[in-house]
Coordinates of C-alpha atoms and ligand atoms in Angstrom, one line a residue:
M193 CA 85.4 -45.0 1.9
P194 CA 82.9 -46.1 -0.8
K195 CA 79.2 -45.1 -0.4
H196 CA 77.2 -48.0 1.1
Q197 CA 73.9 -49.6 0.2
L198 CA 72.9 -50.3 3.8
V199 CA 74.1 -48.4 6.8
I200 CA 73.4 -49.4 10.4
M201 CA 73.7 -46.8 13.1
A202 CA 73.8 -47.5 16.8
N203 CA 75.6 -45.8 19.7
R204 CA 77.6 -49.0 20.2
L205 CA 79.9 -50.5 17.6
P206 CA 80.0 -54.4 17.7
L207 CA 83.5 -54.0 19.2
K208 CA 84.8 -51.9 21.9
R209 CA 88.3 -50.8 22.7
S210 CA 89.9 -52.8 25.5
G211 CA 93.3 -52.8 27.1
R212 CA 93.5 -56.6 26.5
G213 CA 94.3 -59.0 23.6
A214 CA 92.8 -59.2 20.1
G215 CA 94.5 -56.1 18.9
G216 CA 92.9 -54.0 21.7
W217 CA 89.3 -54.8 20.8
E218 CA 86.6 -57.0 22.5
R219 CA 83.0 -57.7 21.8
S220 CA 80.6 -55.0 23.0
P221 CA 78.1 -56.1 25.7
G222 CA 74.3 -56.3 25.2
G223 CA 71.5 -57.7 23.0
L224 CA 71.7 -55.0 20.3
V225 CA 75.2 -56.2 19.2
T226 CA 74.2 -59.9 19.5
A227 CA 71.3 -59.3 17.1
L228 CA 72.8 -56.9 14.6
D229 CA 76.3 -58.4 14.2
P230 CA 75.1 -61.5 12.2
V231 CA 72.7 -59.3 10.2
L232 CA 75.4 -56.9 8.9
R233 CA 77.9 -59.7 8.3
K234 CA 75.4 -61.5 6.1
R235 CA 74.0 -58.5 4.2
G236 CA 77.2 -56.4 4.0
G237 CA 77.2 -52.7 4.6
L238 CA 78.6 -50.2 7.1
W239 CA 78.1 -49.9 10.9
I240 CA 78.4 -46.4 12.3
G241 CA 78.9 -46.1 16.1
W242 CA 81.0 -45.4 19.1
D243 CA 84.0 -47.6 20.2
G244 CA 83.2 -47.2 23.9
S245 CA 86.2 -45.0 24.9
P246 CA 86.2 -41.2 25.2
G247 CA 88.3 -39.3 22.7
R248 CA 88.7 -38.6 19.0
P249 CA 87.2 -41.2 16.7
G250 CA 89.4 -43.9 15.3
R251 CA 89.8 -44.4 11.5
S252 CA 87.2 -46.2 9.4
M253 CA 88.2 -49.9 9.3
E254 CA 87.3 -53.4 8.4
H255 CA 87.2 -56.1 11.1
E256 CA 86.6 -59.7 10.0
G257 CA 84.5 -58.6 7.1
L258 CA 82.6 -55.9 9.0
K259 CA 83.0 -52.3 7.8
I260 CA 83.1 -49.9 10.6
K261 CA 83.0 -46.1 10.9
P262 CA 83.6 -44.8 14.4
V263 CA 82.0 -41.7 15.7
G264 CA 83.9 -40.0 18.6
L265 CA 82.5 -39.0 22.0
V266 CA 84.7 -36.8 24.1
T267 CA 84.7 -37.1 27.9
K268 CA 81.9 -34.5 28.3
D269 CA 79.7 -36.3 25.7
V270 CA 80.2 -39.6 27.7
E271 CA 79.1 -37.9 30.9
H272 CA 76.2 -35.8 29.5
F273 CA 75.0 -37.8 26.5
Y274 CA 75.8 -41.4 27.4
H275 CA 75.8 -41.6 31.2
G276 CA 73.4 -38.6 31.6
F277 CA 70.6 -38.4 29.1
C278 CA 70.8 -42.0 27.8
N279 CA 71.4 -43.9 31.0
R280 CA 69.9 -41.7 33.7
T281 CA 67.0 -40.1 31.8
L282 CA 65.8 -42.4 29.0
W283 CA 66.8 -45.8 30.3
P284 CA 65.0 -45.6 33.7
L285 CA 62.0 -43.8 32.2
F286 CA 61.5 -46.3 29.4
H287 CA 61.9 -49.2 31.9
D288 CA 58.8 -48.6 33.9
A289 CA 60.5 -45.8 35.9
I290 CA 61.9 -48.6 38.1
R291 CA 64.5 -46.0 39.1
P292 CA 63.6 -42.2 39.0
A293 CA 64.6 -40.5 35.8
E294 CA 66.6 -37.3 36.0
F295 CA 65.9 -34.4 33.7
N296 CA 68.9 -32.1 33.1
A297 CA 69.0 -29.4 30.4
S298 CA 72.8 -29.8 29.8
W299 CA 72.4 -33.5 29.2
W300 CA 69.6 -32.7 26.7
E301 CA 71.9 -30.2 24.8
S302 CA 74.6 -32.9 24.6
Y303 CA 72.0 -35.5 23.3
K304 CA 71.1 -33.1 20.5
E305 CA 74.8 -32.4 19.6
V306 CA 75.7 -36.1 19.5
N307 CA 72.6 -37.1 17.5
D308 CA 73.6 -34.4 15.0
R309 CA 77.1 -35.8 14.8
F310 CA 75.7 -39.2 14.0
A311 CA 73.3 -37.9 11.4
R312 CA 76.1 -36.0 9.6
A313 CA 78.3 -39.2 9.6
A314 CA 75.5 -41.2 8.0
A315 CA 74.8 -38.4 5.4
R316 CA 78.4 -38.7 4.2
H317 CA 78.5 -42.4 3.8
V318 CA 75.3 -43.7 2.3
A319 CA 74.8 -44.0 -1.4
K320 CA 71.9 -42.2 -3.1
R321 CA 68.4 -43.4 -2.5
R322 CA 69.6 -46.2 -0.2
S323 CA 68.6 -47.2 3.3
V324 CA 69.8 -46.2 6.7
W325 CA 68.7 -48.2 9.7
V326 CA 69.0 -46.3 13.0
H327 CA 68.9 -48.2 16.3
D328 CA 67.8 -47.6 19.9
F329 CA 67.2 -44.9 22.4
H330 CA 70.6 -43.2 22.1
L331 CA 69.7 -41.9 18.6
M332 CA 66.0 -40.9 18.7
L333 CA 66.6 -37.5 17.0
V334 CA 68.7 -38.9 14.1
P335 CA 65.8 -39.9 11.7
Q336 CA 64.5 -36.3 11.5
M337 CA 68.0 -34.8 11.3
L338 CA 69.1 -37.2 8.6
R339 CA 65.9 -36.6 6.6
A340 CA 66.7 -32.9 6.6
L341 CA 70.2 -33.6 5.3
R342 CA 69.4 -36.3 2.9
P343 CA 65.8 -36.4 1.8
D344 CA 66.6 -39.0 -0.9
L345 CA 67.2 -41.7 1.7
R346 CA 64.9 -44.4 3.2
I347 CA 65.2 -44.2 6.9
G348 CA 64.2 -47.0 9.4
Y349 CA 64.3 -46.8 13.1
F350 CA 64.1 -49.7 15.6
L351 CA 63.8 -49.3 19.4
H352 CA 65.3 -52.2 21.3
I353 CA 63.8 -51.3 24.7
P354 CA 60.1 -50.8 25.7
F355 CA 58.3 -47.6 24.7
P356 CA 56.6 -46.4 27.9
P357 CA 52.9 -45.6 28.3
E358 CA 52.0 -42.0 27.5
E359 CA 51.6 -40.9 31.2
I360 CA 55.2 -41.9 31.9
F361 CA 56.7 -40.7 28.6
A362 CA 54.9 -37.3 29.0
R363 CA 57.2 -36.5 32.0
V364 CA 60.1 -35.7 29.7
P365 CA 60.4 -31.9 29.2
W366 CA 61.6 -32.5 25.6
R367 CA 59.0 -35.2 24.8
A368 CA 57.7 -33.5 21.6
E369 CA 61.2 -33.1 20.2
L370 CA 61.9 -36.8 20.8
V371 CA 58.8 -37.9 19.0
H372 CA 59.4 -35.5 16.1
G373 CA 62.9 -37.1 15.9
L374 CA 61.4 -40.6 15.3
L375 CA 58.7 -39.3 13.0
G376 CA 61.5 -38.5 10.5
A377 CA 61.7 -42.2 9.8
D378 CA 59.7 -44.1 7.1
V379 CA 59.3 -47.1 9.3
V380 CA 59.5 -47.1 13.1
G381 CA 59.8 -50.5 14.7
F382 CA 59.2 -51.8 18.2
Q383 CA 59.6 -55.1 20.1
T384 CA 55.9 -55.5 20.8
W385 CA 52.6 -54.1 19.5
K386 CA 52.0 -52.5 22.9
D387 CA 55.2 -50.5 22.5
A388 CA 54.1 -49.5 19.0
Q389 CA 50.7 -48.4 20.3
N390 CA 52.3 -46.4 23.2
F391 CA 54.5 -44.6 20.6
S392 CA 51.6 -43.8 18.2
R393 CA 49.5 -42.5 21.0
A394 CA 52.3 -40.2 22.2
A395 CA 52.8 -39.1 18.6
R396 CA 49.1 -38.1 18.3
H397 CA 48.7 -36.5 21.7
L398 CA 52.1 -34.9 22.3
A399 CA 53.3 -34.1 18.7
D400 CA 50.3 -33.5 16.5
A401 CA 50.8 -36.5 14.3
E402 CA 47.6 -37.9 12.7
G403 CA 46.5 -41.4 11.8
T404 CA 46.1 -44.9 13.2
D405 CA 48.4 -46.8 15.5
A406 CA 50.0 -48.4 12.4
R407 CA 50.1 -45.4 10.0
L408 CA 50.9 -41.9 11.0
T409 CA 51.2 -38.7 9.1
F410 CA 53.3 -35.8 10.3
H411 CA 53.7 -32.6 8.3
G412 CA 52.8 -34.6 5.1
H413 CA 55.4 -37.3 5.8
K414 CA 54.0 -40.9 6.1
V415 CA 55.3 -43.1 8.8
R416 CA 54.6 -46.8 9.2
V417 CA 54.6 -48.1 12.8
N418 CA 54.8 -51.8 13.7
S419 CA 56.2 -54.5 16.0
F420 CA 59.2 -56.6 14.9
P421 CA 60.2 -58.9 17.8
I422 CA 64.0 -59.2 17.6
S423 CA 65.7 -62.5 17.8
I424 CA 69.1 -64.3 17.5
D425 CA 71.1 -66.3 15.0
A426 CA 69.5 -69.5 16.4
G427 CA 71.2 -71.8 13.9
E428 CA 74.6 -70.5 14.9
M429 CA 73.9 -70.9 18.6
E430 CA 72.8 -74.5 18.1
R431 CA 75.9 -75.3 16.0
L432 CA 78.1 -73.8 18.7
A433 CA 76.4 -76.0 21.4
Q434 CA 76.9 -79.1 19.2
T435 CA 80.7 -78.7 19.0
A436 CA 82.7 -81.3 20.9
A437 CA 84.5 -78.6 22.8
V438 CA 81.4 -77.0 24.2
Q439 CA 79.9 -80.3 25.2
R440 CA 83.1 -81.3 26.9
R441 CA 83.1 -78.0 28.8
A442 CA 79.4 -78.5 29.8
R443 CA 80.3 -81.9 31.3
E444 CA 83.2 -80.4 33.1
I445 CA 81.1 -77.6 34.6
K446 CA 78.5 -80.2 35.9
A447 CA 81.3 -82.3 37.4
R448 CA 82.9 -79.3 39.1
L449 CA 79.5 -78.4 40.6
G450 CA 79.5 -81.9 42.1
G451 CA 76.6 -83.1 40.0
R452 CA 74.2 -80.7 41.8
R453 CA 71.1 -79.4 39.9
M454 CA 71.9 -75.9 38.6
F455 CA 69.9 -72.7 38.3
L456 CA 71.6 -70.2 36.0
G457 CA 71.3 -66.5 35.5
V458 CA 73.2 -64.6 32.7
D459 CA 72.7 -60.9 32.4
R460 CA 74.2 -57.4 32.1
L461 CA 74.5 -56.2 35.6
D462 CA 71.5 -54.0 35.4
Y463 CA 68.7 -53.1 37.9
T464 CA 66.1 -54.0 35.2
K465 CA 67.2 -57.6 35.1
G466 CA 65.7 -58.8 38.4
I467 CA 68.9 -60.4 39.6
E468 CA 68.2 -59.5 43.3
S469 CA 64.7 -60.9 43.1
R470 CA 65.8 -64.3 41.8
L471 CA 68.5 -64.5 44.4
V472 CA 66.0 -63.7 47.2
A473 CA 63.5 -66.3 45.8
F474 CA 66.3 -68.9 45.9
E475 CA 67.1 -67.9 49.4
Q476 CA 63.5 -68.5 50.4
L477 CA 63.7 -72.0 48.9
L478 CA 66.8 -72.8 51.0
E479 CA 65.4 -71.1 54.1
S480 CA 62.2 -73.2 54.0
D481 CA 64.1 -76.4 53.3
R482 CA 62.4 -76.9 50.0
L483 CA 65.8 -77.1 48.5
S484 CA 69.3 -77.6 49.9
A485 CA 72.7 -76.4 48.8
E486 CA 74.0 -79.9 48.9
R487 CA 71.7 -80.8 46.0
C488 CA 71.2 -77.4 44.2
V489 CA 73.3 -74.4 43.2
L490 CA 72.5 -71.1 41.7
V491 CA 75.1 -69.7 39.3
Q492 CA 74.9 -66.0 38.4
V493 CA 77.1 -64.6 35.6
A494 CA 76.8 -60.8 35.4
V495 CA 78.7 -58.8 32.9
P496 CA 79.7 -55.3 34.2
S497 CA 77.7 -52.5 32.7
R498 CA 77.5 -48.7 33.0
E499 CA 79.4 -48.9 36.2
T500 CA 80.0 -45.2 36.8
V501 CA 76.2 -44.6 36.9
P502 CA 75.3 -44.6 40.6
E503 CA 72.2 -46.8 40.3
Y504 CA 74.3 -49.5 38.7
A505 CA 77.0 -49.3 41.4
Q506 CA 74.3 -49.6 44.0
T507 CA 72.7 -52.6 42.3
R508 CA 76.1 -54.3 42.2
T509 CA 76.6 -53.7 45.9
R510 CA 73.2 -55.0 46.8
I511 CA 73.6 -58.2 44.7
E512 CA 77.0 -58.9 46.3
Q513 CA 75.5 -58.4 49.7
I514 CA 72.7 -60.9 49.0
V515 CA 75.1 -63.4 47.5
G516 CA 77.3 -63.1 50.7
R517 CA 74.3 -63.4 53.0
I518 CA 73.0 -66.6 51.2
N519 CA 76.4 -68.2 51.1
G520 CA 77.1 -67.3 54.8
E521 CA 73.9 -69.0 55.8
F522 CA 73.4 -71.9 53.5
S523 CA 76.7 -73.1 52.0
H524 CA 78.5 -76.2 53.2
P525 CA 82.1 -77.3 52.7
G526 CA 82.3 -78.4 49.0
S527 CA 78.8 -77.0 48.2
V528 CA 78.7 -73.2 47.9
A529 CA 75.0 -72.2 47.5
V530 CA 75.6 -69.3 45.0
H531 CA 78.4 -69.0 42.5
Y532 CA 78.7 -65.4 41.3
F533 CA 80.9 -64.4 38.4
R534 CA 81.2 -60.8 37.4
R535 CA 82.6 -61.1 33.9
N536 CA 82.0 -61.2 30.2
L537 CA 82.1 -64.8 28.9
G538 CA 83.2 -65.8 25.4
R539 CA 80.4 -67.3 23.2
E540 CA 81.7 -70.9 23.6
E541 CA 81.9 -70.7 27.4
L542 CA 78.4 -69.1 27.5
A543 CA 77.0 -71.9 25.4
A544 CA 78.6 -74.5 27.7
W545 CA 76.9 -72.9 30.8
Y546 CA 73.6 -72.9 29.0
L547 CA 74.0 -76.5 28.1
A548 CA 74.9 -77.5 31.7
A549 CA 72.0 -75.6 33.4
D550 CA 69.0 -77.5 34.5
V551 CA 66.9 -74.3 34.9
M552 CA 67.6 -70.9 33.2
L553 CA 66.4 -67.9 35.3
V554 CA 65.4 -64.9 33.1
T555 CA 63.5 -62.7 35.5
P556 CA 63.6 -59.1 34.5
L557 CA 61.3 -56.5 36.0
C558 CA 61.0 -54.9 32.6
D559 CA 62.8 -55.8 29.4
G560 CA 62.2 -55.0 25.7
M561 CA 62.8 -58.6 24.6
N562 CA 65.6 -60.5 26.4
L563 CA 67.8 -62.5 24.1
V564 CA 69.4 -64.6 26.8
A565 CA 66.1 -66.6 26.9
K566 CA 66.3 -67.2 23.2
E567 CA 69.9 -68.2 23.4
Y568 CA 69.3 -70.7 26.1
V569 CA 66.6 -72.6 24.2
S570 CA 68.6 -72.6 21.0
T571 CA 71.5 -74.3 22.7
R572 CA 69.3 -77.1 24.1
F573 CA 69.5 -79.3 21.1
D574 CA 69.5 -82.2 23.6
G575 CA 65.9 -81.3 24.6
G576 CA 67.0 -80.8 28.2
G577 CA 66.6 -77.8 30.5
A578 CA 63.7 -75.6 31.6
L579 CA 63.2 -71.8 31.2
V580 CA 61.8 -69.6 33.9
L581 CA 60.8 -66.4 32.2
S582 CA 59.4 -63.1 33.5
E583 CA 56.0 -62.0 32.2
F584 CA 57.6 -58.5 31.9
A585 CA 60.2 -59.5 29.2
G586 CA 59.1 -59.0 25.6
A587 CA 60.2 -62.6 25.0
S588 CA 57.3 -63.8 27.1
H589 CA 54.8 -62.8 24.3
E590 CA 56.4 -65.5 22.1
L591 CA 57.8 -68.1 24.6
R592 CA 54.5 -69.1 26.2
Q593 CA 55.8 -72.6 27.0
A594 CA 58.3 -71.3 29.5
V595 CA 57.4 -71.3 33.2
L596 CA 56.2 -67.7 33.3
V597 CA 56.7 -65.8 36.5
N598 CA 55.9 -62.4 38.1
P599 CA 59.3 -61.2 39.5
Y600 CA 57.6 -58.9 42.0
D601 CA 55.9 -62.0 43.6
L602 CA 58.9 -63.5 45.3
E603 CA 57.0 -66.5 46.9
G604 CA 55.3 -67.2 43.5
M605 CA 58.7 -67.1 41.8
A606 CA 60.3 -69.4 44.4
T607 CA 57.5 -71.9 43.8
S608 CA 57.9 -71.7 40.1
M609 CA 61.6 -72.2 40.3
Q610 CA 61.1 -75.3 42.3
R611 CA 58.4 -76.5 39.9
A612 CA 60.7 -75.9 36.9
L613 CA 63.4 -78.0 38.5
A614 CA 60.9 -80.8 39.2
L615 CA 59.0 -80.8 35.8
P616 CA 58.3 -84.4 34.7
K617 CA 60.8 -85.3 31.9
A618 CA 58.1 -85.7 29.3
E619 CA 56.6 -82.3 30.0
Q620 CA 60.0 -80.6 30.2
R621 CA 61.0 -82.0 26.8
F622 CA 57.7 -81.1 25.2
R623 CA 57.9 -77.5 26.4
M624 CA 61.5 -77.2 25.3
S625 CA 60.8 -78.6 21.8
I626 CA 58.1 -76.0 21.3
L627 CA 60.3 -73.2 22.5
R628 CA 63.1 -74.3 20.2
M629 CA 60.8 -74.5 17.2
I630 CA 59.5 -70.9 17.9
V631 CA 63.0 -69.4 18.1
K632 CA 64.3 -71.4 15.1
R633 CA 61.4 -70.2 13.0
H634 CA 61.5 -66.6 14.1
D635 CA 65.2 -65.9 14.0
V636 CA 67.2 -62.7 13.5
E637 CA 67.3 -63.3 9.7
E638 CA 63.5 -63.2 9.7
W639 CA 63.5 -60.1 11.9
S640 CA 65.8 -58.1 9.7
G641 CA 64.1 -59.4 6.5
N642 CA 60.7 -58.2 7.9
F643 CA 62.0 -54.8 8.9
L644 CA 64.0 -54.1 5.8
G645 CA 61.1 -55.4 3.7
A646 CA 58.7 -52.9 5.3
L647 CA 61.3 -50.2 4.7
E648 CA 61.7 -51.1 1.1
E649 CA 57.9 -51.0 0.6
S650 CA 57.5 -47.6 2.3
Ligands
LIG690 P1 70.4 -56.5 27.1 O1 70.4 -56.2 25.7 O2 69.6 -55.6 27.9 O3 71.8 -56.7 27.7 P2 69.6 -59.2 26.2 O4 69.3 -60.4 27.1 O5 68.7 -58.9 25.1 O6 69.8 -58.0 27.2 O7 71.0 -59.4 25.6 C1 72.2 -59.7 26.4 C2 73.3 -60.2 25.5 O8 74.5 -60.1 26.2 C3 73.1 -61.7 25.2 O9 73.5 -61.9 23.8 C4 74.0 -62.4 26.2 O10 74.5 -63.6 25.7 C5 75.1 -61.4 26.4 N1 75.5 -61.5 27.8 C6 74.9 -61.2 28.9 N2 75.6 -61.5 30.0 C7 76.8 -62.0 29.5 C8 78.0 -62.4 30.2 N3 78.2 -62.4 31.5 N4 79.0 -62.7 29.4 C9 78.9 -62.7 28.0 N5 77.8 -62.3 27.4 C10 76.7 -61.9 28.1
LIG691 C1 70.8 -52.7 25.7 C2 70.6 -51.5 24.9 C3 71.7 -51.4 23.8 C4 73.0 -51.3 24.5 C5 73.2 -52.5 25.5 C6 74.5 -52.4 26.3 O1 70.8 -53.9 25.0 O2 69.3 -51.7 24.2 O3 71.5 -50.3 23.0 O4 74.1 -51.2 23.6 O5 72.1 -52.6 26.4 O6 74.5 -51.3 27.0 P1 75.7 -50.2 26.8 O7 75.3 -49.0 27.6 O8 76.9 -50.9 27.3 O9 75.8 -49.9 25.3

């Protein structure tokens, strides 16, 4: 393989192995892939990552213009590194400790080993004095490891999830090592300035770095720290929504729901997403006769995620119980109160659902950004629809014209859902036009340009 000018590294490749169609590959779930896929397609370069199945790595390959270099995770790595340290230690800890984080020394050993494997793969494939862009919580040690192997490189790191306040982060027994790992980068980027500040404080207090929140020095190496709110390919999403096929499908969806007003949720099935809270808030609206299933429906589309991790299996069970309870109590013949689909939708189908929804419910308890909110407003070229958005999603810093809610306040959320459905037409269109303008202006192209620009300057 030739040496590359830009190398992107993330635990996930944009595609994962599947038993079904398309030559055994399907799109990987999650916001990281949604954002990075158009960036690398436009700029060219190499994506290093895992194909989602345990075993030896596949060969380097090219898929629809994307150059891909798989890194292998054997079964033990999947258990200890991915399910263990990534999804049972870092993920809950970095999401407000909503679920207790577990600390296990074997998982930590595996995390170090896998990070080392990724660093070596990058060291082999990037051209002299070029850039490597490392992504997310799976690879926090890579920047320092890669700098030791290839001091000629520019190294950027971006964290897609929140960085916790120091008092939560300090619980990790290996906190100093994690911070040292990130301090190997030239630029460390976060979704919000609060995340950036949390990191810089941790770096000063737990790892002996010196400097301000925006500029740190560690063992003579200068590190720039900033926020770079991630986004989507807004133009592409809008074009998709404007196709005749998507509009036809949106009309069909509305007709199938009997013309009822629709609340929609679209998420990875994750306990951070607040799916249970929004269902219970909807239940309260039905219970108190503020809404009826004959006039309204809630559709929840949830893509299966990390299913072998116990907290995810429990969340799924709880969601399915609540859906069953609501439907048992409030559905009528021909008007089911909640439609629940546990599946990964194609991009066209997703755009059609967005276009058909009267109110989009994005109600995470804690979320780095949340791209579903940005996708929804980008599809609404018709000016219709309303967005209910959690204050605890990074996106709420930008999308101030959404109906903002606290997902822990169920009654408040129920009232806001009802209000969003009943917004006067003029107000609803005004809010949507501003939301659309914000996402269009600050799209993924701008995000990657800002980050790579900062890396270039460093
Ligand atoms: P996260 O990265 O935590 O999953 P985001 O909201 O940032 O959260 O990104 C989720 C991405 O996954 C979005 O691009 C969204 O379209 C996609 N997605 C979520 N649920 C589904 C689903 N059921 N089917 C297809 N894509 C989905
Ligand atoms: C979030 C994380 C990504 C991750 C995605 C899907 O977006 O920030 O790094 O890829 O969830 O999760 P998974 O565990 O399936 O890769």
